Structures are given as structure tokens and as C-alpha cells.
Tab-separated table of C-alpha atoms in Angstrom:
chain	number	residue	atom	x	y	z
A	129	MET	CA	0.077	0.217	0.407
A	130	THR	CA	1.039	3.305	-0.959
A	131	LYS	CA	1.904	6.190	1.594
A	132	VAL	CA	-0.775	8.013	-0.517
A	133	ASN	CA	-3.129	5.271	0.146
A	134	LEU	CA	-2.142	5.109	3.845
A	135	LYS	CA	-3.261	9.016	4.026
A	136	LYS	CA	-7.052	7.668	3.058
A	137	TYR	CA	-7.294	5.738	6.398
A	138	LYS	CA	-6.772	7.652	9.298
A	139	SER	CA	-7.260	4.672	11.660
A	140	TRP	CA	-6.892	1.115	11.666
A	141	LYS	CA	-10.850	0.851	11.717
A	142	GLN	CA	-11.500	2.688	8.282
A	143	ILE	CA	-9.314	-0.001	6.644
A	144	PRO	CA	-11.416	-2.325	5.072
A	145	LEU	CA	-11.848	-5.933	6.943
A	146	ALA	CA	-9.920	-7.744	4.074
A	147	VAL	CA	-7.076	-5.798	3.941
A	148	GLN	CA	-6.952	-5.879	7.875
A	149	ILE	CA	-6.758	-9.908	7.470
A	150	VAL	CA	-4.114	-9.715	5.093
A	151	ILE	CA	-2.184	-7.402	7.073
A	152	ALA	CA	-2.779	-9.711	10.297
A	153	ILE	CA	-1.530	-12.732	7.815
A	154	ILE	CA	1.560	-11.329	7.044
A	155	LEU	CA	2.517	-10.441	10.339
A	156	ALA	CA	1.544	-13.588	12.136
A	157	VAL	CA	3.626	-15.810	9.362
A	158	ILE	CA	6.621	-13.469	10.548
A	159	LEU	CA	5.969	-13.917	13.917
A	160	GLY	CA	5.169	-17.485	13.859
A	161	SER	CA	8.381	-18.229	11.611
A	162	LEU	CA	10.109	-16.326	14.119
A	163	LEU	CA	9.018	-18.597	17.255
A	164	GLY	CA	9.220	-21.769	15.563
A	165	GLY	CA	12.750	-22.493	17.085
A	166	ILE	CA	11.067	-22.053	20.494
A	167	SER	CA	8.014	-24.087	20.006
A	168	ALA	CA	9.178	-27.311	21.654
A	169	THR	CA	11.015	-25.762	24.757
A	170	ASN	CA	8.293	-23.294	25.664
A	171	PRO	CA	4.699	-24.324	23.814
A	172	ASP	CA	2.711	-22.503	26.542
A	173	LEU	CA	4.122	-18.783	25.437
A	174	ILE	CA	2.999	-19.632	21.951
A	175	ASN	CA	-0.398	-21.444	22.919
A	176	HIS	CA	-0.996	-17.829	24.591
A	177	LEU	CA	-0.965	-16.533	21.156
A	178	ALA	CA	-4.394	-18.453	20.581
A	179	ILE	CA	-6.164	-16.652	23.273
A	180	PRO	CA	-7.963	-13.634	21.276
A	181	CYS	CA	-9.200	-16.241	18.858
A	182	ASN	CA	-10.627	-18.751	21.789
A	183	LEU	CA	-12.651	-15.890	22.810
A	184	ILE	CA	-13.788	-14.460	19.619
A	185	LEU	CA	-14.812	-18.263	18.895
A	186	LYS	CA	-16.608	-18.190	22.002
A	187	ALA	CA	-18.219	-15.195	21.427
A	188	LEU	CA	-19.658	-16.523	17.938
A	189	ARG	CA	-21.230	-19.845	19.770
A	190	ALA	CA	-23.003	-17.609	22.062
A	191	LEU	CA	-24.429	-15.442	19.401
A	192	ALA	CA	-25.051	-18.325	16.870
A	193	THR	CA	-28.114	-19.582	18.706
A	194	PRO	CA	-29.993	-16.228	19.165
A	195	LEU	CA	-29.000	-15.263	15.656
A	196	ILE	CA	-30.763	-18.213	14.178
A	197	MET	CA	-33.867	-17.734	16.765
A	198	LEU	CA	-34.649	-14.138	16.169
A	199	ALA	CA	-33.770	-14.455	12.314
A	200	VAL	CA	-36.543	-17.289	11.771
A	201	LEU	CA	-38.946	-15.218	14.027
A	202	HIS	CA	-38.129	-11.693	12.349
A	203	ALA	CA	-38.566	-13.435	8.993
A	204	PHE	CA	-42.033	-14.686	9.825
A	205	LEU	CA	-43.170	-11.598	11.333
A	206	THR	CA	-42.162	-8.924	8.832
A	207	ALA	CA	-42.284	-10.747	5.183
A	208	GLU	CA	-45.482	-10.790	3.098
A	209	ILE	CA	-45.761	-14.041	1.785
A	210	PRO	CA	-49.068	-14.763	-0.490
A	211	GLY	CA	-50.074	-18.505	0.142
A	212	LYS	CA	-49.838	-20.206	-3.274
A	213	SER	CA	-46.495	-18.625	-4.068
A	214	GLY	CA	-45.512	-18.967	-0.606
A	215	ARG	CA	-45.482	-22.590	-0.953
A	216	ARG	CA	-43.900	-22.608	-3.987
A	217	LEU	CA	-41.050	-20.209	-2.784
A	218	SER	CA	-40.287	-22.533	-0.061
A	219	VAL	CA	-40.244	-25.254	-2.301
A	220	LEU	CA	-37.849	-23.530	-4.350
A	221	LEU	CA	-35.534	-22.401	-1.541
A	222	PHE	CA	-35.051	-25.769	0.258
A	223	THR	CA	-34.256	-27.474	-3.453
A	224	ASN	CA	-32.067	-25.094	-4.228
A	225	THR	CA	-30.125	-24.921	-0.703
A	226	THR	CA	-30.061	-28.939	-0.486
A	227	VAL	CA	-28.758	-29.454	-4.086
A	228	ALA	CA	-26.320	-26.468	-2.793
A	229	ILE	CA	-25.124	-28.758	0.050
A	230	LEU	CA	-24.892	-32.306	-1.977
A	231	ILE	CA	-22.750	-30.242	-4.530
A	232	GLY	CA	-20.463	-29.551	-1.852
A	233	LEU	CA	-20.061	-32.520	-0.241
A	234	PHE	CA	-19.660	-33.697	-3.238
A	235	VAL	CA	-16.681	-31.964	-4.468
A	236	ALA	CA	-15.239	-32.052	-1.040
A	237	ASN	CA	-15.646	-36.144	-1.074
A	238	VAL	CA	-13.769	-36.432	-4.507
A	239	LEU	CA	-11.027	-33.920	-4.145
A	240	LYS	CA	-10.551	-34.461	-0.233
A	241	PRO	CA	-8.628	-30.722	-0.113
A	242	GLY	CA	-7.877	-31.741	3.566
A	243	ALA	CA	-5.866	-33.979	2.946
A	244	TRP	CA	-2.818	-32.056	1.534
A	245	GLY	CA	-2.350	-31.114	5.277
A	246	ARG	CA	-3.037	-32.866	8.500
A	247	LEU	CA	-3.084	-31.743	12.236
A	248	ALA	CA	-3.493	-34.168	15.173
A	249	ALA	CA	-7.088	-34.321	16.188
A	250	PRO	CA	-7.595	-33.112	19.733
A	251	LEU	CA	-8.798	-35.755	22.319
A	252	SER	CA	-12.087	-34.458	22.859
A	253	SER	CA	-13.120	-35.068	19.302
A	254	GLU	CA	-16.020	-37.234	18.920
A	255	ALA	CA	-16.333	-36.946	14.807
A	256	SER	CA	-14.927	-40.613	14.831
A	257	THR	CA	-17.163	-42.360	17.306
A	258	LYS	CA	-20.618	-40.160	16.843
A	259	THR	CA	-23.424	-42.641	15.468
A	260	PHE	CA	-26.484	-41.531	13.655
A	261	ASP	CA	-29.705	-42.693	15.351
A	262	PRO	CA	-32.728	-41.699	13.186
A	263	TRP	CA	-35.583	-42.514	15.784
A	264	GLY	CA	-33.177	-40.589	18.384
A	265	LEU	CA	-33.233	-37.567	16.314
A	266	LEU	CA	-36.709	-37.847	15.856
A	267	GLN	CA	-37.562	-37.692	19.435
A	268	ASP	CA	-34.724	-35.154	20.356
A	269	ILE	CA	-36.681	-32.457	17.877
A	270	VAL	CA	-38.893	-31.646	21.100
A	271	PRO	CA	-36.619	-30.198	23.638
A	272	GLU	CA	-37.005	-30.506	27.338
A	273	SER	CA	-37.219	-26.750	28.105
A	274	ILE	CA	-37.349	-24.003	25.745
A	275	LEU	CA	-34.307	-22.659	26.812
A	276	LYS	CA	-32.451	-25.769	26.766
A	277	PRO	CA	-31.481	-25.210	22.691
A	278	LEU	CA	-29.962	-21.804	23.415
A	279	VAL	CA	-27.800	-23.341	25.911
A	280	ASP	CA	-26.601	-26.569	24.480
A	281	ASN	CA	-26.550	-25.248	20.642
A	282	ASN	CA	-28.679	-27.643	19.594
A	283	VAL	CA	-29.899	-26.584	15.859
A	284	ILE	CA	-32.647	-28.820	15.378
A	285	GLN	CA	-34.218	-28.244	18.438
A	286	LEU	CA	-33.754	-24.522	18.157
A	287	ILE	CA	-35.555	-24.565	14.592
A	288	PHE	CA	-38.229	-26.597	15.970
A	289	ILE	CA	-39.141	-24.136	18.882
A	290	ALA	CA	-38.331	-20.980	16.311
A	291	LEU	CA	-40.575	-22.538	13.788
A	292	ALA	CA	-43.644	-22.971	16.153
A	293	PHE	CA	-43.280	-19.660	17.815
A	294	GLY	CA	-43.016	-17.951	14.322
A	295	ILE	CA	-45.997	-19.830	12.843
A	296	VAL	CA	-48.013	-19.143	15.759
A	297	LEU	CA	-47.118	-15.251	15.710
A	298	ARG	CA	-47.457	-14.975	11.936
A	299	SER	CA	-51.032	-16.581	12.854
A	300	LEU	CA	-51.901	-14.146	15.257
A	301	LYS	CA	-50.721	-11.198	13.425
A	302	THR	CA	-52.762	-12.190	10.306
A	303	GLN	CA	-56.019	-12.480	12.583
A	304	GLN	CA	-55.227	-9.470	14.157
A	305	ILE	CA	-54.638	-7.415	10.968
A	306	SER	CA	-58.232	-8.745	9.825
A	307	GLU	CA	-60.033	-7.544	13.250
A	308	ASP	CA	-58.098	-3.953	13.196
A	309	LYS	CA	-56.132	-4.759	15.887
A	310	THR	CA	-52.733	-3.801	16.496
A	311	ASP	CA	-51.402	-5.810	19.661
A	312	TYR	CA	-48.874	-7.752	17.161
A	313	LEU	CA	-47.124	-4.510	16.977
A	314	ALA	CA	-45.443	-4.707	20.231
A	315	ILE	CA	-43.755	-8.186	20.040
A	316	GLU	CA	-42.805	-7.392	16.046
A	317	LYS	CA	-41.010	-4.175	17.472
A	318	VAL	CA	-39.379	-6.221	20.315
A	319	ILE	CA	-38.244	-8.915	17.888
A	320	THR	CA	-36.704	-6.394	15.311
A	321	ILE	CA	-34.645	-4.662	18.054
A	322	LEU	CA	-33.354	-7.628	19.486
A	323	PHE	CA	-32.536	-8.877	16.389
A	324	GLU	CA	-30.986	-5.525	15.159
A	325	ALA	CA	-28.942	-5.466	18.568
A	326	VAL	CA	-27.922	-9.125	17.981
A	327	ILE	CA	-26.545	-8.014	14.331
A	328	ARG	CA	-24.685	-4.759	16.042
A	329	ILE	CA	-22.800	-7.220	18.865
A	330	LEU	CA	-21.867	-9.258	15.857
A	331	HIS	CA	-20.418	-6.475	13.981
A	332	TRP	CA	-18.053	-5.624	17.400
A	333	VAL	CA	-16.967	-9.164	17.349
A	334	ILE	CA	-16.434	-9.431	13.586
A	335	ALA	CA	-14.372	-6.454	13.909
A	336	LEU	CA	-12.151	-8.106	15.865
A	337	VAL	CA	-11.313	-11.217	13.450
A	338	PRO	CA	-7.979	-9.867	12.464
A	339	LEU	CA	-6.899	-10.205	15.727
A	340	ALA	CA	-7.911	-13.986	16.221
A	341	VAL	CA	-6.333	-14.428	12.526
A	342	PHE	CA	-2.918	-12.884	13.654
A	343	GLY	CA	-2.828	-15.399	16.995
A	344	ILE	CA	-4.070	-18.786	15.320
A	345	VAL	CA	-1.666	-17.833	12.130
A	346	ALA	CA	1.169	-17.464	14.093
A	347	LYS	CA	0.468	-20.250	16.290
A	348	THR	CA	-0.178	-22.687	13.629
A	349	VAL	CA	3.002	-21.583	11.537
A	350	ALA	CA	5.039	-21.882	14.885
A	351	PHE	CA	4.038	-25.515	15.817
A	352	HIS	CA	3.065	-26.959	12.230
A	353	GLY	CA	4.894	-24.702	10.004
A	354	PHE	CA	3.119	-24.208	6.655
A	355	GLU	CA	1.956	-27.593	6.153
A	356	PRO	CA	-1.716	-26.857	6.891
A	357	PHE	CA	-2.297	-24.156	5.116
A	358	LYS	CA	-1.099	-26.293	1.617
A	359	ALA	CA	-4.534	-27.703	2.426
A	360	LEU	CA	-6.126	-24.381	2.573
A	361	GLY	CA	-5.231	-23.762	-0.860
A	362	ALA	CA	-6.586	-27.000	-2.164
A	363	PHE	CA	-9.706	-26.174	-0.219
A	364	ILE	CA	-9.996	-22.573	-1.779
A	365	ILE	CA	-10.005	-24.432	-5.219
A	366	SER	CA	-12.654	-27.003	-4.086
A	367	VAL	CA	-15.049	-24.259	-3.016
A	368	LEU	CA	-14.593	-22.300	-5.931
A	369	LEU	CA	-15.479	-25.114	-8.036
A	370	ALA	CA	-18.247	-25.992	-6.320
A	371	LEU	CA	-19.804	-22.814	-6.216
A	372	CYS	CA	-19.258	-22.455	-10.028
A	373	LEU	CA	-21.000	-25.865	-10.146
A	374	GLN	CA	-23.840	-24.546	-8.464
A	375	ALA	CA	-23.946	-21.443	-10.745
A	376	GLY	CA	-23.931	-23.659	-13.246
A	377	TYR	CA	-27.192	-25.206	-11.621
A	378	TYR	CA	-28.637	-21.882	-11.371
A	379	LEU	CA	-28.352	-21.592	-15.155
A	380	LEU	CA	-29.926	-24.520	-15.710
A	381	ARG	CA	-32.945	-23.932	-13.337
A	382	VAL	CA	-33.325	-20.358	-15.501
A	383	LYS	CA	-33.211	-21.941	-18.981
A	384	PHE	CA	-35.721	-24.514	-18.470
A	385	GLY	CA	-37.579	-23.127	-15.669
A	386	SER	CA	-38.136	-19.402	-16.975
A	387	TRP	CA	-38.650	-17.297	-19.982
A	388	VAL	CA	-35.345	-15.426	-19.053
A	389	THR	CA	-32.070	-16.634	-21.198
A	390	PRO	CA	-28.903	-17.363	-19.371
A	391	THR	CA	-26.894	-14.956	-21.340
A	392	SER	CA	-30.125	-12.000	-20.205
A	393	PHE	CA	-29.666	-13.166	-16.630
A	394	LEU	CA	-25.997	-12.934	-16.401
A	395	ALA	CA	-25.926	-9.631	-18.439
A	396	GLY	CA	-28.772	-8.014	-16.386
A	397	GLY	CA	-27.797	-9.251	-13.079
A	398	SER	CA	-24.108	-8.423	-13.022
A	399	GLU	CA	-24.253	-5.345	-11.386
A	400	ALA	CA	-26.073	-7.186	-8.339
A	401	LEU	CA	-23.306	-10.214	-8.953
A	402	LEU	CA	-20.365	-7.686	-8.448
A	403	THR	CA	-21.782	-5.665	-5.476
A	404	ALA	CA	-22.304	-8.774	-3.951
A	405	PHE	CA	-18.730	-9.830	-4.197
A	406	SER	CA	-17.444	-6.115	-3.406
A	407	THR	CA	-19.764	-5.919	-0.474
A	408	ALA	CA	-19.734	-9.253	0.983
A	409	SER	CA	-23.054	-8.395	2.220
A	410	SER	CA	-26.314	-10.134	0.606
A	411	THR	CA	-28.441	-7.438	2.980
A	412	ALA	CA	-26.292	-4.538	1.238
A	413	THR	CA	-27.394	-6.055	-2.125
A	414	THR	CA	-30.654	-6.528	-1.896
A	415	PRO	CA	-32.037	-3.374	-3.498
A	416	ILE	CA	-29.930	-3.500	-6.014
A	417	THR	CA	-30.955	-6.979	-6.902
A	418	PHE	CA	-34.245	-5.869	-6.822
A	419	GLU	CA	-34.048	-3.037	-9.090
A	420	VAL	CA	-32.003	-5.209	-11.520
A	421	LEU	CA	-34.542	-7.811	-11.442
A	422	LEU	CA	-37.078	-4.891	-12.085
A	423	GLU	CA	-35.276	-2.723	-14.994
A	424	LYS	CA	-32.530	-5.018	-16.402
A	425	ILE	CA	-34.291	-8.349	-16.834
A	426	GLY	CA	-37.743	-7.307	-16.628
A	427	LEU	CA	-39.356	-9.673	-14.189
A	428	ARG	CA	-42.916	-9.237	-12.594
A	429	GLU	CA	-42.682	-6.991	-9.409
A	430	SER	CA	-44.153	-9.642	-7.567
A	431	SER	CA	-41.671	-12.273	-8.492
A	432	ALA	CA	-38.845	-9.936	-7.876
A	433	SER	CA	-40.070	-9.064	-4.754
A	434	LEU	CA	-40.607	-12.728	-3.558
A	435	GLY	CA	-36.938	-13.517	-4.604
A	436	ALA	CA	-35.009	-10.639	-3.817
A	437	LEU	CA	-36.866	-9.045	-0.717
A	438	VAL	CA	-38.926	-12.331	1.070
A	439	GLY	CA	-36.341	-15.239	-0.083
A	440	SER	CA	-33.262	-13.434	0.448
A	441	ASN	CA	-33.994	-13.948	4.501
A	442	PHE	CA	-34.034	-17.885	4.032
A	443	ASN	CA	-31.851	-18.417	0.783
A	444	ASN	CA	-28.133	-18.729	1.670
A	445	ASP	CA	-27.363	-21.611	-0.511
A	446	GLY	CA	-23.664	-20.463	-0.855
A	447	THR	CA	-22.828	-20.187	2.861
A	448	ALA	CA	-25.197	-23.534	3.544
A	449	LEU	CA	-22.582	-25.186	0.638
A	450	TYR	CA	-19.370	-23.323	2.332
A	451	GLU	CA	-20.351	-24.944	5.812
A	452	ALA	CA	-21.011	-28.236	4.811
A	453	MET	CA	-17.554	-28.473	2.665
A	454	SER	CA	-15.807	-26.703	5.835
A	455	ALA	CA	-16.950	-29.321	8.185
A	456	LEU	CA	-15.822	-32.096	5.818
A	457	PHE	CA	-12.234	-30.385	5.187
A	458	ILE	CA	-11.935	-29.913	8.957
A	459	ALA	CA	-12.312	-33.465	9.343
A	460	GLN	CA	-10.145	-34.613	6.763
A	461	VAL	CA	-7.452	-32.424	7.970
A	462	LEU	CA	-8.002	-33.866	11.262
A	463	ASP	CA	-8.029	-37.523	9.610
A	464	LEU	CA	-11.306	-37.894	10.746
A	465	HIS	CA	-13.770	-39.744	9.203
A	466	LEU	CA	-17.165	-38.903	8.672
A	467	SER	CA	-19.798	-41.168	7.864
A	468	LEU	CA	-22.616	-40.941	5.331
A	469	VAL	CA	-25.218	-40.474	8.458
A	470	GLN	CA	-22.856	-38.064	9.578
A	471	GLN	CA	-22.862	-36.228	6.679
A	472	PHE	CA	-26.467	-36.499	6.350
A	473	ILE	CA	-26.502	-34.506	9.623
A	474	VAL	CA	-24.246	-31.890	8.243
A	475	ILE	CA	-26.987	-31.452	5.529
A	476	LEU	CA	-29.789	-30.774	7.867
A	477	THR	CA	-27.627	-28.805	10.374
A	478	SER	CA	-26.402	-26.645	6.936
A	479	ILE	CA	-29.974	-26.019	5.710
A	480	PHE	CA	-31.180	-24.872	9.306
A	481	ALA	CA	-27.814	-22.993	9.897
A	482	SER	CA	-28.233	-20.947	6.326
A	483	VAL	CA	-31.435	-19.680	7.601
A	484	GLY	CA	-30.011	-17.876	10.284
A	485	ALA	CA	-26.921	-16.512	8.489
A	486	ALA	CA	-27.227	-12.711	8.589
A	487	GLY	CA	-26.500	-11.082	5.294
A	488	ILE	CA	-23.577	-9.146	6.532
A	489	PRO	CA	-19.573	-10.059	6.082
A	490	GLU	CA	-17.959	-13.201	7.698
A	491	ALA	CA	-21.608	-14.089	9.403
A	492	GLY	CA	-21.325	-17.590	8.124
A	493	LEU	CA	-18.652	-18.432	10.504
A	494	VAL	CA	-21.264	-17.875	13.586
A	495	THR	CA	-23.555	-20.613	12.357
A	496	MET	CA	-20.833	-22.663	11.312
A	497	THR	CA	-20.065	-23.340	15.054
A	498	LEU	CA	-23.585	-25.197	15.212
A	499	VAL	CA	-22.689	-27.455	12.031
A	500	PHE	CA	-19.225	-28.411	13.760
A	501	THR	CA	-21.081	-28.991	16.675
A	502	SER	CA	-23.661	-31.527	15.171
A	503	VAL	CA	-20.786	-33.819	14.317
A	504	GLY	CA	-18.814	-33.212	17.260
A	505	LEU	CA	-16.075	-31.714	15.209
A	506	PRO	CA	-13.879	-29.382	17.324
A	507	THR	CA	-14.985	-25.794	16.893
A	508	GLN	CA	-11.564	-24.259	17.414
A	509	TYR	CA	-10.042	-25.291	13.770
A	510	ILE	CA	-13.139	-22.956	12.317
A	511	ALA	CA	-10.042	-20.499	13.379
A	512	LEU	CA	-7.698	-21.744	10.763
A	513	LEU	CA	-10.693	-21.143	8.179
A	514	VAL	CA	-10.636	-17.529	9.096
A	515	THR	CA	-7.539	-17.190	7.031
A	516	VAL	CA	-9.312	-17.679	3.555
A	517	ASP	CA	-13.063	-16.697	4.722
A	518	TRP	CA	-12.431	-13.076	3.653
A	519	PHE	CA	-12.491	-14.188	0.059
A	520	LEU	CA	-14.369	-17.180	-0.131
A	521	ASP	CA	-17.082	-15.122	1.749
A	522	ARG	CA	-17.185	-12.554	-1.299
A	523	CYS	CA	-17.678	-15.243	-3.410
A	524	ARG	CA	-20.536	-17.479	-1.384
A	525	THR	CA	-22.441	-14.079	-1.034
A	526	ALA	CA	-22.304	-13.781	-4.985
A	527	ILE	CA	-23.727	-17.197	-5.160
A	528	ASN	CA	-26.464	-16.125	-2.510
A	529	VAL	CA	-27.429	-13.222	-4.697
A	530	MET	CA	-27.455	-15.403	-7.762
A	531	GLY	CA	-29.734	-17.768	-6.074
A	532	ASP	CA	-32.230	-14.948	-5.257
A	533	MET	CA	-32.375	-14.000	-8.701
A	534	THR	CA	-32.703	-17.367	-9.911
A	535	VAL	CA	-35.903	-18.051	-7.433
A	536	SER	CA	-37.412	-14.503	-8.716
A	537	CYS	CA	-36.851	-16.045	-12.173
A	538	LEU	CA	-38.876	-19.147	-11.834
A	539	LEU	CA	-41.174	-17.433	-10.166
A	540	ASP	CA	-42.108	-15.289	-12.961
A	541	GLY	CA	-42.547	-18.587	-15.085
A	542	LYS	CA	-42.075	-19.115	-18.858
A	543	GLN	CA	-44.247	-16.236	-19.995
A	544	ARG	CA	-42.531	-12.622	-20.218
A	545	ARG	CA	-44.274	-9.764	-18.528
A	546	VAL	CA	-46.623	-8.209	-21.558
A	547	GLU	CA	-46.171	-4.406	-20.610
A	548	TYR	CA	-42.361	-4.860	-20.133
A	549	ALA	CA	-42.101	-6.079	-23.605
A	550	ASN	CA	-44.117	-3.089	-24.600
A	551	LYS	CA	-41.923	-0.563	-22.994
A	552	GLN	CA	-38.781	-2.027	-24.624
A	553	ILE	CA	-40.467	-1.613	-27.994
A	554	VAL	CA	-41.766	1.844	-27.324
A	555	ASP	CA	-38.087	2.682	-25.866
A	556	ILE	CA	-36.819	1.208	-29.160
């Protein structure tokens, strides 16, 4: 960075997060290389470098459950979902997310990026012994108490409670609106404020991510050298390949399921996709996505709003794909085997966790802790992924937005909007 560019930033806080992480990685590699000689004689000193990372991961785990709970409740209370279109929207979102996770697991199982570098598995790891009991899982859906899933980070129980309260609150809101009552506004405002409060705290925690990256990279380099980071290169390639396959799936759905051609889909939506990549925030991209769907692609307003405004609350295909691949990657790095039934658990928890992923940078790190916990993987190894997450986050955000656009096109059907076609003729 030149001196001219440095003058632009009056403080560390004004430097973009991605740049902060790159600086932290460079400094950590230098420090880790210097400390490598004393790693055997004074391991405690080097272990202390990971303390900030451990604290940040604990904060992320603490935020994960209330984030998912409030995200689901907020979506149910604030989203405008018509009956028939809402059911079709739900099917499309569930299908796209499931396909994304399956693509991610397929690529991770075939390429095995974690095999490029190994780390010793911690003694407390349960991934190699955890078994899958379908009847036990069914019985475990209903928690013993309402607060227990929040304490245990149990995603399935948490989603059950969130859906139950969300459906009931949505029903009560509809009933009160029909009766000209406004009692529901109080709980809606409370949930909205709490959701925004969690997001704000999440911003504070994410601002400390460069510190966590510095500590964990310095510790890893000091103890293990650069061996684990060779696997990260393979992991980046694997994730990018999986995201490209998911993008190809979207284009096929658009080609055969709507009147929009893949060429016009990419050309018209390029502004939204570039914005998503540059901001790493699907929330910040939402108004641009809605505008390009209306003005440049030419969808009906109802279709554009359902996909870009409503669907974006639930549709995080890129995030779900990434979290599933991350779980399998860390298991491979630790030389642990995740069976097919355990990978099925990863599919379930990734679907649920992606619903609660906030549309802000690095938010996938929060819900990833729940995916790891579901199959007994040690969450402290998520810190290794932080070193590359700043880049992959931008890529998967673009896929999230592309998924929103795809859903809107599919909802619009195979018949083009007549008034838009007429407008195009007049303009010509």
C-alpha cells in the first residue's frame, strides 16, 4: 500500500476488513517463523497467542443460537408471503439449498482438500465415534425446555422452537390485522430490536477477527510450519469449483424454468453480482438485486420482491455449501472420518444454519459453529478457515444473490411480462 493510500485511512478501523486480515496474516507468518525455534522448549508461550481467537470463537458460539432464533422469528413476522406463491417459494428455496450442500459434499469427498495437510485431532473430538440414530434424532426434535437448545447449541431443537413460535405469531398477526387490532406490533418491534442488537454485537465481534487470525496463524506456523496451509489452497480451489457448479445449476434452472435466457440473466444481473462480491453482504445488495430484476431483466414486481426481498431472508445457498464443505474439510485435515449418516446430519444442520446466517460479512462463521458441534468436530479449528474466509465469503455471497435472482425468475414462469416487452418496443 502506498503512502498516498495510507493517508486515506486515519485509523485502523477505517481500513477494509479484508485488508486488515491480509496484514494480520503477513505479520503472523513473520512472528510464527521467528517463534518456530522455541515451540518445543516453550509451548505455553505460543499457545497464549490463540487466546484472542478462542475468546472470539466463544463469542460467535454464544451469538449463533439467538441469531438463528431471532432471524427466523423476524422473517416470519415481517415478510409478506402470499399463500400459493409462498408454498412454491418454500419448495424452491429448500431445493436450491439442498442441491448446494450436496454439490459441496460431493466435491469435498472427491477432491479431499483436507488430505493436503494434517493436524493432530484433539482428544475431546467425537467425530470418529458419533453415531446416527434416526429415531433418537426424531425424539430429540422436541426439547425438554424452551431454553435448553439455546444453552446446548442444538440446531434442530432451536429451529423447531423458532418455527413453532414463528408460525403462531404469524397466524396471530394475520388474525389481528383482519380484526383491525394492533397488539402484534409490540412483539414485532421487540423482536426487530433484539435482532438488530444481535447483528450490532456481531459486527463488534467480527471487527476483532483480524486479531484472531493473527493469533491462530502465528501459533500454527510456529508449531506446524506451513503444512496446514497447503490444504487451505486446495480447499479454496474446491470451494470455488463447487460454487461454479452451483452457478451452473442456477443457469440450467433459469433456462428450462423461466422465459429469461441465461445470457440476459447474467448480463442483467451483473451489477448485483459484482456488488455482492465487493461488499460481501447480501443485505446491502438487496435493493440493487430488486432493481436489476425489475429494470434490466424485466420480471414482474411480485416475482422480484418474493425472490429478492422475501427469499433473501431464507436463501443462503452459498453459505450452506461452504459450511458443509468446511465441516468435511476440517475432518479430513484432522484425519477423522465422517460417515454418510454424519454427513446427512451436516446436510440438515447446514440447511437450518443457513436460514439464520445474517446478510453481513463473515456471518457464516457464526452459524458454522453449530454445524461443527452437530457432528462433534472441534470448533477451534474454524479459526484456520478465517484466514481464507474473507475471500470465500465474497464468492459465496455472490452465489447467495444469484440464488435469489434464480428464484425470482422461476417464480415469474415461462411467460414474459407483457408490459415490460411493450416498454422495450416503445424505447426502441
